[in-house]
Amino acid sequence: MNEMPRERHPAQSIRVLLAEDQGMMRGALALLLGMEEDIEVVAQVAAGDAIVDAALTHRPDVALLDIELPGKSGLDAAAELRGRLPDCRVLILTTFGRPGYLRRAMEAGAAGFLVKDGPVEELAVAVRRVLTGETVIDPALAAAALSAGPNPLTTRECDALKASADGATVADIAVRLHLSESTVRNYLSSAIGKTGTRNRMEAMREARRQGWL
């Protein structure tokens, strides 16, 4: 985690925390945002489980978070920030423009959701807009989310799929989730049916593709 220089920014600049696991992307975003006269990147982190501590230390106005991060997802961190630092607005910036991710981001209290292939000018504008209380969502993704409908998987079905990601056996999953093996089988079978796939690994991949996990 690095604190950025502050000398060239006005006293009322927007304080931004940046969470991105790819060093080159993180550095580029920090540099480009730092060129805006009213935006100051006060902290950068590479892992999801470092977000909340950094936010509590640096008190950013806006947390700009990737979703897929080591340690903890940006969505989980967003939900935690809502409880521990409610004045900090969260803007999700991700490569994966999945409708399921958008729904989960909004449920976690995010104020915005953008994909990384947009121009940096739009990102700077979005930072300013969420700080004024607006919700900023990529238009194409918003339309896709409306047409896709809600996540059909229950929390327990999602848990079972996540626990099977490393090839764990039903017995292993049962131990991890403190459930019986028959209950785990039922959850997995239900998830397979809802995703229209043939087995739990396909179900997990489809659920991830949709942004449900």
PDB file of C-alpha atoms in Angstrom, residues 18-193:
ATOM      1  CA  LEU A  18      -7.704   2.506  -5.366  1.00  0.00           C
ATOM      2  CA  ALA A  19      -7.884  -1.300  -5.088  1.00  0.00           C
ATOM      3  CA  GLU A  20      -6.481  -3.192  -8.080  1.00  0.00           C
ATOM      4  CA  ASP A  21      -4.354  -6.347  -8.024  1.00  0.00           C
ATOM      5  CA  GLN A  22      -2.526  -5.736 -11.308  1.00  0.00           C
ATOM      6  CA  GLY A  23       0.379  -3.429 -10.570  1.00  0.00           C
ATOM      7  CA  MET A  24       0.605  -1.852 -14.012  1.00  0.00           C
ATOM      8  CA  MET A  25      -3.125  -1.136 -14.148  1.00  0.00           C
ATOM      9  CA  ARG A  26      -3.118   0.205 -10.594  1.00  0.00           C
ATOM     10  CA  GLY A  27      -0.218   2.517 -11.319  1.00  0.00           C
ATOM     11  CA  ALA A  28      -1.759   3.763 -14.553  1.00  0.00           C
ATOM     12  CA  LEU A  29      -5.108   4.491 -12.929  1.00  0.00           C
ATOM     13  CA  ALA A  30      -3.440   6.293 -10.026  1.00  0.00           C
ATOM     14  CA  LEU A  31      -1.370   8.390 -12.413  1.00  0.00           C
ATOM     15  CA  LEU A  32      -4.287   9.308 -14.656  1.00  0.00           C
ATOM     16  CA  LEU A  33      -6.636  10.135 -11.791  1.00  0.00           C
ATOM     17  CA  GLY A  34      -3.876  12.070 -10.074  1.00  0.00           C
ATOM     18  CA  MET A  35      -3.646  14.343 -13.104  1.00  0.00           C
ATOM     19  CA  GLU A  36      -7.152  15.609 -12.348  1.00  0.00           C
ATOM     20  CA  GLU A  37      -6.883  18.827 -10.361  1.00  0.00           C
ATOM     21  CA  ASP A  38      -9.654  17.921  -7.943  1.00  0.00           C
ATOM     22  CA  ILE A  39      -8.806  14.235  -7.360  1.00  0.00           C
ATOM     23  CA  GLU A  40      -6.148  12.867  -5.023  1.00  0.00           C
ATOM     24  CA  VAL A  41      -5.315   9.147  -4.835  1.00  0.00           C
ATOM     25  CA  VAL A  42      -4.478   8.791  -1.147  1.00  0.00           C
ATOM     26  CA  ALA A  43      -3.951   5.015  -1.022  1.00  0.00           C
ATOM     27  CA  GLN A  44      -3.434   2.025  -3.291  1.00  0.00           C
ATOM     28  CA  VAL A  45      -3.935  -1.610  -2.318  1.00  0.00           C
ATOM     29  CA  ALA A  46      -3.464  -4.851  -4.218  1.00  0.00           C
ATOM     30  CA  ALA A  47      -5.613  -7.193  -2.098  1.00  0.00           C
ATOM     31  CA  GLY A  48      -9.239  -7.157  -1.073  1.00  0.00           C
ATOM     32  CA  ASP A  49      -8.527  -7.860   2.578  1.00  0.00           C
ATOM     33  CA  ALA A  50      -6.428  -4.673   2.769  1.00  0.00           C
ATOM     34  CA  ILE A  51      -9.236  -2.370   1.611  1.00  0.00           C
ATOM     35  CA  VAL A  52     -11.078  -1.721   4.849  1.00  0.00           C
ATOM     36  CA  ASP A  53      -7.936  -1.109   6.935  1.00  0.00           C
ATOM     37  CA  ALA A  54      -6.613   1.290   4.292  1.00  0.00           C
ATOM     38  CA  ALA A  55      -9.942   3.087   4.152  1.00  0.00           C
ATOM     39  CA  LEU A  56     -10.080   3.472   7.934  1.00  0.00           C
ATOM     40  CA  THR A  57      -6.523   4.837   7.899  1.00  0.00           C
ATOM     41  CA  HIS A  58      -6.814   7.253   4.965  1.00  0.00           C
ATOM     42  CA  ARG A  59     -10.534   8.116   5.124  1.00  0.00           C
ATOM     43  CA  PRO A  60     -11.172   8.354   1.366  1.00  0.00           C
ATOM     44  CA  ASP A  61     -14.272  10.012  -0.050  1.00  0.00           C
ATOM     45  CA  VAL A  62     -14.483   7.378  -2.787  1.00  0.00           C
ATOM     46  CA  ALA A  63     -13.199   3.791  -2.885  1.00  0.00           C
ATOM     47  CA  LEU A  64     -12.522   2.602  -6.432  1.00  0.00           C
ATOM     48  CA  LEU A  65     -12.567  -1.201  -6.260  1.00  0.00           C
ATOM     49  CA  ASP A  66     -11.910  -4.070  -8.628  1.00  0.00           C
ATOM     50  CA  ILE A  67     -14.046  -7.175  -8.019  1.00  0.00           C
ATOM     51  CA  GLU A  68     -11.695 -10.123  -8.339  1.00  0.00           C
ATOM     52  CA  LEU A  69      -8.969  -9.445  -5.783  1.00  0.00           C
ATOM     53  CA  PRO A  70      -6.770 -11.708  -3.634  1.00  0.00           C
ATOM     54  CA  GLY A  71      -7.992 -12.320  -0.107  1.00  0.00           C
ATOM     55  CA  LYS A  72     -11.462 -10.807  -0.443  1.00  0.00           C
ATOM     56  CA  SER A  73     -13.564  -9.702  -3.374  1.00  0.00           C
ATOM     57  CA  GLY A  74     -14.246  -6.050  -3.985  1.00  0.00           C
ATOM     58  CA  LEU A  75     -17.950  -6.803  -3.508  1.00  0.00           C
ATOM     59  CA  ASP A  76     -17.370  -8.234  -0.033  1.00  0.00           C
ATOM     60  CA  ALA A  77     -15.160  -5.268   0.826  1.00  0.00           C
ATOM     61  CA  ALA A  78     -17.849  -2.879  -0.409  1.00  0.00           C
ATOM     62  CA  ALA A  79     -20.392  -4.445   1.918  1.00  0.00           C
ATOM     63  CA  GLU A  80     -17.985  -4.148   4.850  1.00  0.00           C
ATOM     64  CA  LEU A  81     -17.184  -0.531   4.021  1.00  0.00           C
ATOM     65  CA  ARG A  82     -20.884   0.309   4.080  1.00  0.00           C
ATOM     66  CA  GLY A  83     -20.997  -0.698   7.720  1.00  0.00           C
ATOM     67  CA  ARG A  84     -17.645   0.606   8.909  1.00  0.00           C
ATOM     68  CA  LEU A  85     -17.176   3.752   6.812  1.00  0.00           C
ATOM     69  CA  PRO A  86     -20.632   4.710   5.515  1.00  0.00           C
ATOM     70  CA  ASP A  87     -19.534   8.135   4.248  1.00  0.00           C
ATOM     71  CA  CYS A  88     -17.154   6.508   1.768  1.00  0.00           C
ATOM     72  CA  ARG A  89     -18.815   6.038  -1.624  1.00  0.00           C
ATOM     73  CA  VAL A  90     -17.876   2.844  -3.478  1.00  0.00           C
ATOM     74  CA  LEU A  91     -17.347   2.738  -7.225  1.00  0.00           C
ATOM     75  CA  ILE A  92     -16.766  -0.700  -8.752  1.00  0.00           C
ATOM     76  CA  LEU A  93     -14.400  -0.778 -11.744  1.00  0.00           C
ATOM     77  CA  THR A  94     -13.966  -4.185 -13.326  1.00  0.00           C
ATOM     78  CA  THR A  95     -12.986  -6.035 -16.468  1.00  0.00           C
ATOM     79  CA  PHE A  96     -15.973  -8.318 -16.015  1.00  0.00           C
ATOM     80  CA  GLY A  97     -19.172  -6.541 -17.004  1.00  0.00           C
ATOM     81  CA  ARG A  98     -21.502  -9.267 -15.771  1.00  0.00           C
ATOM     82  CA  PRO A  99     -25.127  -8.581 -14.871  1.00  0.00           C
ATOM     83  CA  GLY A 100     -24.852 -10.718 -11.739  1.00  0.00           C
ATOM     84  CA  TYR A 101     -21.905  -8.667 -10.535  1.00  0.00           C
ATOM     85  CA  LEU A 102     -23.873  -5.459 -10.996  1.00  0.00           C
ATOM     86  CA  ARG A 103     -26.772  -6.751  -8.924  1.00  0.00           C
ATOM     87  CA  ARG A 104     -24.433  -7.928  -6.179  1.00  0.00           C
ATOM     88  CA  ALA A 105     -22.584  -4.599  -6.215  1.00  0.00           C
ATOM     89  CA  MET A 106     -25.805  -2.668  -5.729  1.00  0.00           C
ATOM     90  CA  GLU A 107     -26.863  -5.024  -2.928  1.00  0.00           C
ATOM     91  CA  ALA A 108     -23.475  -4.393  -1.277  1.00  0.00           C
ATOM     92  CA  GLY A 109     -24.128  -0.655  -1.305  1.00  0.00           C
ATOM     93  CA  ALA A 110     -21.951   0.395  -4.245  1.00  0.00           C
ATOM     94  CA  ALA A 111     -22.772   3.791  -5.740  1.00  0.00           C
ATOM     95  CA  GLY A 112     -21.452   2.974  -9.194  1.00  0.00           C
ATOM     96  CA  PHE A 113     -20.334   0.221 -11.538  1.00  0.00           C
ATOM     97  CA  LEU A 114     -18.119   0.754 -14.582  1.00  0.00           C
ATOM     98  CA  VAL A 115     -16.068  -1.493 -16.853  1.00  0.00           C
ATOM     99  CA  LYS A 116     -12.386  -0.852 -17.471  1.00  0.00           C
ATOM    100  CA  ASP A 117     -12.562  -0.353 -21.223  1.00  0.00           C
ATOM    101  CA  GLY A 118     -14.105   3.111 -20.871  1.00  0.00           C
ATOM    102  CA  PRO A 119     -12.123   6.371 -21.160  1.00  0.00           C
ATOM    103  CA  VAL A 120     -10.454   7.713 -18.035  1.00  0.00           C
ATOM    104  CA  GLU A 121     -12.386  10.974 -18.429  1.00  0.00           C
ATOM    105  CA  GLU A 122     -15.601   9.056 -17.750  1.00  0.00           C
ATOM    106  CA  LEU A 123     -14.023   7.507 -14.668  1.00  0.00           C
ATOM    107  CA  ALA A 124     -13.086  10.906 -13.267  1.00  0.00           C
ATOM    108  CA  VAL A 125     -16.602  12.186 -13.947  1.00  0.00           C
ATOM    109  CA  ALA A 126     -18.053   9.109 -12.233  1.00  0.00           C
ATOM    110  CA  VAL A 127     -15.905   9.732  -9.146  1.00  0.00           C
ATOM    111  CA  ARG A 128     -17.285  13.256  -8.922  1.00  0.00           C
ATOM    112  CA  ARG A 129     -20.868  12.152  -9.523  1.00  0.00           C
ATOM    113  CA  VAL A 130     -20.973   9.408  -6.878  1.00  0.00           C
ATOM    114  CA  LEU A 131     -19.609  11.875  -4.348  1.00  0.00           C
ATOM    115  CA  THR A 132     -22.639  14.109  -4.931  1.00  0.00           C
ATOM    116  CA  GLY A 133     -24.967  11.184  -4.176  1.00  0.00           C
ATOM    117  CA  GLU A 134     -25.643   9.972  -7.713  1.00  0.00           C
ATOM    118  CA  THR A 135     -25.578   6.346  -8.809  1.00  0.00           C
ATOM    119  CA  VAL A 136     -23.435   5.769 -11.888  1.00  0.00           C
ATOM    120  CA  ILE A 137     -23.862   2.553 -13.884  1.00  0.00           C
ATOM    121  CA  ASP A 138     -22.552   1.569 -17.299  1.00  0.00           C
ATOM    122  CA  PRO A 139     -25.697   1.891 -19.510  1.00  0.00           C
ATOM    123  CA  ALA A 140     -25.142  -1.285 -21.522  1.00  0.00           C
ATOM    124  CA  LEU A 141     -24.564  -3.308 -18.379  1.00  0.00           C
ATOM    125  CA  ALA A 142     -27.657  -1.864 -16.714  1.00  0.00           C
ATOM    126  CA  ALA A 143     -29.777  -2.979 -19.662  1.00  0.00           C
ATOM    127  CA  ALA A 144     -28.217  -6.441 -19.604  1.00  0.00           C
ATOM    128  CA  ALA A 145     -28.873  -6.777 -15.867  1.00  0.00           C
ATOM    129  CA  LEU A 146     -32.544  -5.932 -16.338  1.00  0.00           C
ATOM    130  CA  SER A 147     -32.941  -8.561 -19.047  1.00  0.00           C
ATOM    131  CA  ALA A 148     -30.944 -11.211 -17.190  1.00  0.00           C
ATOM    132  CA  GLY A 149     -33.156 -11.270 -14.110  1.00  0.00           C
ATOM    133  CA  PRO A 150     -32.087 -12.055 -10.538  1.00  0.00           C
ATOM    134  CA  ASN A 151     -29.640 -14.703  -9.392  1.00  0.00           C
ATOM    135  CA  PRO A 152     -31.601 -17.986  -9.248  1.00  0.00           C
ATOM    136  CA  LEU A 153     -29.153 -19.610  -6.839  1.00  0.00           C
ATOM    137  CA  THR A 154     -29.694 -19.565  -3.095  1.00  0.00           C
ATOM    138  CA  THR A 155     -26.925 -18.526  -0.728  1.00  0.00           C
ATOM    139  CA  ARG A 156     -26.320 -22.153   0.250  1.00  0.00           C
ATOM    140  CA  GLU A 157     -26.182 -23.290  -3.380  1.00  0.00           C
ATOM    141  CA  CYS A 158     -23.588 -20.603  -4.050  1.00  0.00           C
ATOM    142  CA  ASP A 159     -21.624 -21.708  -0.983  1.00  0.00           C
ATOM    143  CA  ALA A 160     -21.627 -25.320  -2.187  1.00  0.00           C
ATOM    144  CA  LEU A 161     -20.398 -24.334  -5.641  1.00  0.00           C
ATOM    145  CA  LYS A 162     -17.665 -22.107  -4.222  1.00  0.00           C
ATOM    146  CA  ALA A 163     -16.511 -24.889  -1.904  1.00  0.00           C
ATOM    147  CA  SER A 164     -16.208 -27.252  -4.855  1.00  0.00           C
ATOM    148  CA  ALA A 165     -13.952 -24.902  -6.850  1.00  0.00           C
ATOM    149  CA  ASP A 166     -10.740 -26.741  -5.993  1.00  0.00           C
ATOM    150  CA  GLY A 167     -12.133 -30.162  -6.867  1.00  0.00           C
ATOM    151  CA  ALA A 168     -13.174 -30.952  -3.298  1.00  0.00           C
ATOM    152  CA  THR A 169     -15.258 -34.056  -2.710  1.00  0.00           C
ATOM    153  CA  VAL A 170     -18.789 -33.936  -1.372  1.00  0.00           C
ATOM    154  CA  ALA A 171     -17.408 -35.109   1.967  1.00  0.00           C
ATOM    155  CA  ASP A 172     -14.870 -32.260   1.977  1.00  0.00           C
ATOM    156  CA  ILE A 173     -17.566 -29.707   1.157  1.00  0.00           C
ATOM    157  CA  ALA A 174     -19.805 -31.074   3.892  1.00  0.00           C
ATOM    158  CA  VAL A 175     -17.035 -30.568   6.458  1.00  0.00           C
ATOM    159  CA  ARG A 176     -16.282 -27.045   5.253  1.00  0.00           C
ATOM    160  CA  LEU A 177     -19.914 -25.969   5.333  1.00  0.00           C
ATOM    161  CA  HIS A 178     -20.871 -27.960   8.433  1.00  0.00           C
ATOM    162  CA  LEU A 179     -23.580 -29.799   6.533  1.00  0.00           C
ATOM    163  CA  SER A 180     -24.465 -33.411   5.879  1.00  0.00           C
ATOM    164  CA  GLU A 181     -23.272 -34.991   2.648  1.00  0.00           C
ATOM    165  CA  SER A 182     -26.838 -35.557   1.487  1.00  0.00           C
ATOM    166  CA  THR A 183     -27.640 -31.865   1.987  1.00  0.00           C
ATOM    167  CA  VAL A 184     -24.553 -30.886  -0.010  1.00  0.00           C
ATOM    168  CA  ARG A 185     -25.595 -33.219  -2.820  1.00  0.00           C
ATOM    169  CA  ASN A 186     -29.037 -31.631  -2.852  1.00  0.00           C
ATOM    170  CA  TYR A 187     -27.586 -28.125  -3.076  1.00  0.00           C
ATOM    171  CA  LEU A 188     -25.229 -29.103  -5.869  1.00  0.00           C
ATOM    172  CA  SER A 189     -27.940 -30.930  -7.773  1.00  0.00           C
ATOM    173  CA  SER A 190     -30.234 -27.938  -7.491  1.00  0.00           C
ATOM    174  CA  ALA A 191     -27.479 -25.579  -8.683  1.00  0.00           C
ATOM    175  CA  ILE A 192     -26.743 -27.814 -11.661  1.00  0.00           C
ATOM    176  CA  GLY A 193     -30.413 -27.799 -12.611  1.00  0.00           C
TER     177      GLY A 193
END
